[in-house]
PDB file of C-alpha atoms in Angstrom:
ATOM      1  CA  MET A   9     -17.733 -62.502  55.014  1.00  0.00           C
ATOM      2  CA  ALA A  10     -18.623 -59.239  53.213  1.00  0.00           C
ATOM      3  CA  ALA A  11     -19.308 -56.165  55.396  1.00  0.00           C
ATOM      4  CA  GLU A  12     -22.827 -55.123  55.551  1.00  0.00           C
ATOM      5  CA  LEU A  13     -23.640 -51.373  54.449  1.00  0.00           C
ATOM      6  CA  PRO A  14     -25.275 -49.505  56.960  1.00  0.00           C
ATOM      7  CA  SER A  15     -28.939 -49.175  56.387  1.00  0.00           C
ATOM      8  CA  LYS A  16     -30.594 -45.799  55.826  1.00  0.00           C
ATOM      9  CA  SER A  17     -33.746 -45.171  57.380  1.00  0.00           C
ATOM     10  CA  PRO A  18     -36.360 -43.032  55.317  1.00  0.00           C
ATOM     11  CA  THR A  19     -36.738 -39.412  55.644  1.00  0.00           C
ATOM     12  CA  ILE A  20     -39.577 -38.543  58.003  1.00  0.00           C
ATOM     13  CA  VAL A  21     -42.278 -36.279  56.742  1.00  0.00           C
ATOM     14  CA  LEU A  22     -44.864 -34.688  59.256  1.00  0.00           C
ATOM     15  CA  ILE A  23     -48.214 -34.189  57.344  1.00  0.00           C
ATOM     16  CA  VAL A  24     -50.443 -31.628  58.794  1.00  0.00           C
ATOM     17  CA  GLU A  25     -53.967 -31.544  57.219  1.00  0.00           C
ATOM     18  CA  ASP A  26     -57.160 -31.326  58.841  1.00  0.00           C
ATOM     19  CA  ASP A  27     -59.155 -32.994  56.327  1.00  0.00           C
ATOM     20  CA  THR A  28     -58.797 -36.709  57.199  1.00  0.00           C
ATOM     21  CA  LEU A  29     -59.207 -38.052  53.592  1.00  0.00           C
ATOM     22  CA  LEU A  30     -56.640 -35.455  52.184  1.00  0.00           C
ATOM     23  CA  ARG A  31     -54.367 -36.407  55.062  1.00  0.00           C
ATOM     24  CA  MET A  32     -54.822 -40.077  54.203  1.00  0.00           C
ATOM     25  CA  CYS A  33     -54.314 -39.388  50.468  1.00  0.00           C
ATOM     26  CA  ALA A  34     -51.143 -37.429  50.968  1.00  0.00           C
ATOM     27  CA  ALA A  35     -49.740 -39.876  53.374  1.00  0.00           C
ATOM     28  CA  GLU A  36     -50.088 -42.637  50.849  1.00  0.00           C
ATOM     29  CA  ILE A  37     -48.439 -40.710  48.066  1.00  0.00           C
ATOM     30  CA  VAL A  38     -45.543 -39.729  50.528  1.00  0.00           C
ATOM     31  CA  GLU A  39     -45.045 -43.224  51.696  1.00  0.00           C
ATOM     32  CA  GLU A  40     -45.099 -44.689  48.133  1.00  0.00           C
ATOM     33  CA  ALA A  41     -42.334 -42.097  47.277  1.00  0.00           C
ATOM     34  CA  GLY A  42     -40.201 -43.784  49.794  1.00  0.00           C
ATOM     35  CA  PHE A  43     -40.705 -41.500  52.749  1.00  0.00           C
ATOM     36  CA  ALA A  44     -41.740 -42.489  56.270  1.00  0.00           C
ATOM     37  CA  VAL A  45     -44.866 -40.467  57.539  1.00  0.00           C
ATOM     38  CA  ILE A  46     -46.340 -39.044  60.663  1.00  0.00           C
ATOM     39  CA  GLU A  47     -49.780 -37.265  60.596  1.00  0.00           C
ATOM     40  CA  ALA A  48     -51.382 -34.635  62.611  1.00  0.00           C
ATOM     41  CA  ALA A  49     -54.739 -33.130  62.296  1.00  0.00           C
ATOM     42  CA  ASP A  50     -53.921 -29.571  63.258  1.00  0.00           C
ATOM     43  CA  ALA A  51     -50.856 -27.331  64.274  1.00  0.00           C
ATOM     44  CA  ASP A  52     -51.221 -27.859  67.854  1.00  0.00           C
ATOM     45  CA  ALA A  53     -50.687 -31.660  67.404  1.00  0.00           C
ATOM     46  CA  ALA A  54     -47.950 -31.070  65.086  1.00  0.00           C
ATOM     47  CA  MET A  55     -46.012 -28.774  67.476  1.00  0.00           C
ATOM     48  CA  ALA A  56     -46.388 -31.597  70.238  1.00  0.00           C
ATOM     49  CA  LEU A  57     -44.902 -33.916  67.531  1.00  0.00           C
ATOM     50  CA  LEU A  58     -41.971 -31.654  66.631  1.00  0.00           C
ATOM     51  CA  GLU A  59     -40.972 -31.086  70.146  1.00  0.00           C
ATOM     52  CA  SER A  60     -41.229 -34.739  71.109  1.00  0.00           C
ATOM     53  CA  ARG A  61     -39.151 -36.118  67.959  1.00  0.00           C
ATOM     54  CA  LEU A  62     -35.923 -35.342  66.620  1.00  0.00           C
ATOM     55  CA  ASP A  63     -36.086 -37.235  63.678  1.00  0.00           C
ATOM     56  CA  ILE A  64     -38.690 -35.244  61.746  1.00  0.00           C
ATOM     57  CA  ALA A  65     -36.950 -33.916  58.577  1.00  0.00           C
ATOM     58  CA  LEU A  66     -39.834 -32.556  56.520  1.00  0.00           C
ATOM     59  CA  LEU A  67     -43.068 -30.739  57.099  1.00  0.00           C
ATOM     60  CA  LEU A  68     -45.988 -30.679  54.835  1.00  0.00           C
ATOM     61  CA  THR A  69     -48.744 -28.501  55.977  1.00  0.00           C
ATOM     62  CA  ASP A  70     -51.902 -27.053  54.857  1.00  0.00           C
ATOM     63  CA  ILE A  71     -52.553 -23.586  55.423  1.00  0.00           C
ATOM     64  CA  ASP A  72     -56.269 -23.426  56.514  1.00  0.00           C
ATOM     65  CA  MET A  73     -56.854 -25.431  59.616  1.00  0.00           C
ATOM     66  CA  PRO A  74     -58.691 -24.900  62.918  1.00  0.00           C
ATOM     67  CA  GLY A  75     -56.791 -24.582  66.219  1.00  0.00           C
ATOM     68  CA  SER A  76     -54.439 -22.016  67.853  1.00  0.00           C
ATOM     69  CA  MET A  77     -52.480 -21.362  64.602  1.00  0.00           C
ATOM     70  CA  ASN A  78     -52.853 -22.158  60.893  1.00  0.00           C
ATOM     71  CA  GLY A  79     -50.454 -23.999  58.743  1.00  0.00           C
ATOM     72  CA  LEU A  80     -48.559 -20.856  57.697  1.00  0.00           C
ATOM     73  CA  GLN A  81     -47.998 -19.865  61.335  1.00  0.00           C
ATOM     74  CA  LEU A  82     -46.842 -23.300  62.003  1.00  0.00           C
ATOM     75  CA  ALA A  83     -44.389 -23.163  59.264  1.00  0.00           C
ATOM     76  CA  HIS A  84     -42.961 -20.048  60.776  1.00  0.00           C
ATOM     77  CA  ALA A  85     -42.850 -21.413  64.137  1.00  0.00           C
ATOM     78  CA  ALA A  86     -41.004 -24.696  62.865  1.00  0.00           C
ATOM     79  CA  ARG A  87     -38.568 -22.616  60.953  1.00  0.00           C
ATOM     80  CA  ASN A  88     -37.752 -20.344  63.911  1.00  0.00           C
ATOM     81  CA  ARG A  89     -37.432 -23.257  66.411  1.00  0.00           C
ATOM     82  CA  TRP A  90     -35.972 -26.086  64.106  1.00  0.00           C
ATOM     83  CA  PRO A  91     -34.079 -24.516  61.144  1.00  0.00           C
ATOM     84  CA  PRO A  92     -32.835 -27.736  59.624  1.00  0.00           C
ATOM     85  CA  ILE A  93     -36.535 -28.892  58.755  1.00  0.00           C
ATOM     86  CA  LYS A  94     -37.530 -28.610  55.134  1.00  0.00           C
ATOM     87  CA  ILE A  95     -41.096 -27.181  54.792  1.00  0.00           C
ATOM     88  CA  LEU A  96     -43.612 -27.484  52.098  1.00  0.00           C
ATOM     89  CA  VAL A  97     -46.782 -25.416  52.463  1.00  0.00           C
ATOM     90  CA  VAL A  98     -50.005 -26.308  50.427  1.00  0.00           C
ATOM     91  CA  SER A  99     -53.283 -24.558  49.978  1.00  0.00           C
ATOM     92  CA  GLY A 100     -56.504 -24.565  47.835  1.00  0.00           C
ATOM     93  CA  HIS A 101     -57.493 -21.253  48.823  1.00  0.00           C
ATOM     94  CA  VAL A 102     -54.677 -19.002  49.892  1.00  0.00           C
ATOM     95  CA  ARG A 103     -51.455 -18.348  48.089  1.00  0.00           C
ATOM     96  CA  PRO A 104     -48.959 -16.897  51.098  1.00  0.00           C
ATOM     97  CA  PHE A 105     -47.109 -13.896  50.657  1.00  0.00           C
ATOM     98  CA  GLU A 106     -44.408 -14.523  53.198  1.00  0.00           C
ATOM     99  CA  LEU A 107     -43.363 -18.274  53.222  1.00  0.00           C
ATOM    100  CA  PRO A 108     -40.552 -19.102  55.737  1.00  0.00           C
ATOM    101  CA  GLN A 109     -36.925 -18.809  54.400  1.00  0.00           C
ATOM    102  CA  ASP A 110     -36.095 -22.012  52.304  1.00  0.00           C
ATOM    103  CA  SER A 111     -39.596 -23.317  52.143  1.00  0.00           C
ATOM    104  CA  CYS A 112     -41.807 -23.995  48.955  1.00  0.00           C
ATOM    105  CA  PHE A 113     -45.395 -23.586  48.201  1.00  0.00           C
ATOM    106  CA  LEU A 114     -47.680 -26.138  46.154  1.00  0.00           C
ATOM    107  CA  ALA A 115     -51.242 -25.239  45.222  1.00  0.00           C
ATOM    108  CA  LYS A 116     -54.141 -27.528  45.728  1.00  0.00           C
ATOM    109  CA  PRO A 117     -55.147 -29.582  44.227  1.00  0.00           C
ATOM    110  CA  TYR A 118     -51.904 -30.853  43.299  1.00  0.00           C
ATOM    111  CA  GLN A 119     -50.688 -33.780  40.863  1.00  0.00           C
ATOM    112  CA  THR A 120     -49.097 -36.827  42.591  1.00  0.00           C
ATOM    113  CA  ALA A 121     -45.983 -36.002  40.539  1.00  0.00           C
ATOM    114  CA  ALA A 122     -45.718 -32.247  41.793  1.00  0.00           C
ATOM    115  CA  LEU A 123     -46.060 -33.376  45.248  1.00  0.00           C
ATOM    116  CA  VAL A 124     -43.348 -36.043  45.094  1.00  0.00           C
ATOM    117  CA  GLU A 125     -41.144 -33.721  42.918  1.00  0.00           C
ATOM    118  CA  ALA A 126     -41.402 -31.074  45.514  1.00  0.00           C
ATOM    119  CA  LEU A 127     -40.648 -33.198  48.514  1.00  0.00           C
ATOM    120  CA  CYS A 128     -37.743 -34.888  46.619  1.00  0.00           C
ATOM    121  CA  THR A 129     -36.343 -31.358  45.874  1.00  0.00           C
ATOM    122  CA  LEU A 130     -36.701 -30.385  49.593  1.00  0.00           C
ATOM    123  CA  ALA A 131     -35.213 -33.755  50.918  1.00  0.00           C
ATOM    124  CA  PRO A 132     -34.238 -37.141  49.388  1.00  0.00           C
ATOM    125  CA  PRO A 133     -36.636 -40.087  50.761  1.00  0.00           C
ATOM    126  CA  LEU A 134     -33.602 -42.026  52.150  1.00  0.00           C
ATOM    127  CA  GLY A 135     -31.575 -40.621  55.053  1.00  0.00           C
ATOM    128  CA  HIS A 136     -31.897 -37.533  57.177  1.00  0.00           C
ATOM    129  CA  PRO A 137     -29.742 -35.233  58.725  1.00  0.00           C
ATOM    130  CA  TYR A 138     -29.634 -35.308  62.709  1.00  0.00           C
ATOM    131  CA  ARG A 139     -31.501 -32.359  64.294  1.00  0.00           C
ATOM    132  CA  GLU A 140     -30.309 -30.775  67.279  1.00  0.00           C
ATOM    133  CA  PRO A 141     -32.986 -30.439  70.047  1.00  0.00           C
ATOM    134  CA  SER A 142     -34.390 -26.821  70.110  1.00  0.00           C
ATOM    135  CA  ASN A 143     -33.585 -24.809  73.412  1.00  0.00           C
ATOM    136  CA  VAL A 144     -36.093 -22.121  72.387  1.00  0.00           C
ATOM    137  CA  HIS A 145     -39.503 -22.512  73.994  1.00  0.00           C
TER     138      HIS A 145
END
């Protein structure tokens, strides 16, 4: 009997977008590219997911959102607390001057190919590195 190769789980992308239709569209594109998707409507929900899960490898966040912080603040908070997470910031209104280290920006409206290319550059769709729990609160 041949040995089975270990199966790799898809890289998990947390999509943070307050516009439901845009979030659904982005989720469909990301899933079709081979990633697994978790969705959040705002930064507060995203932080709760980041705090409760260790398998999120990539954060895709819009900048303009309601709540206690915008997407750029979320990106900086994620970088500070969970440095291994890859970050893609998107916006149709604001071009950020200070992105978190090792993150990328994509202007909206983005083309499907540009979004997939940015995600694949940040993290391949299959497999993700283990992320140590953060001790910083």
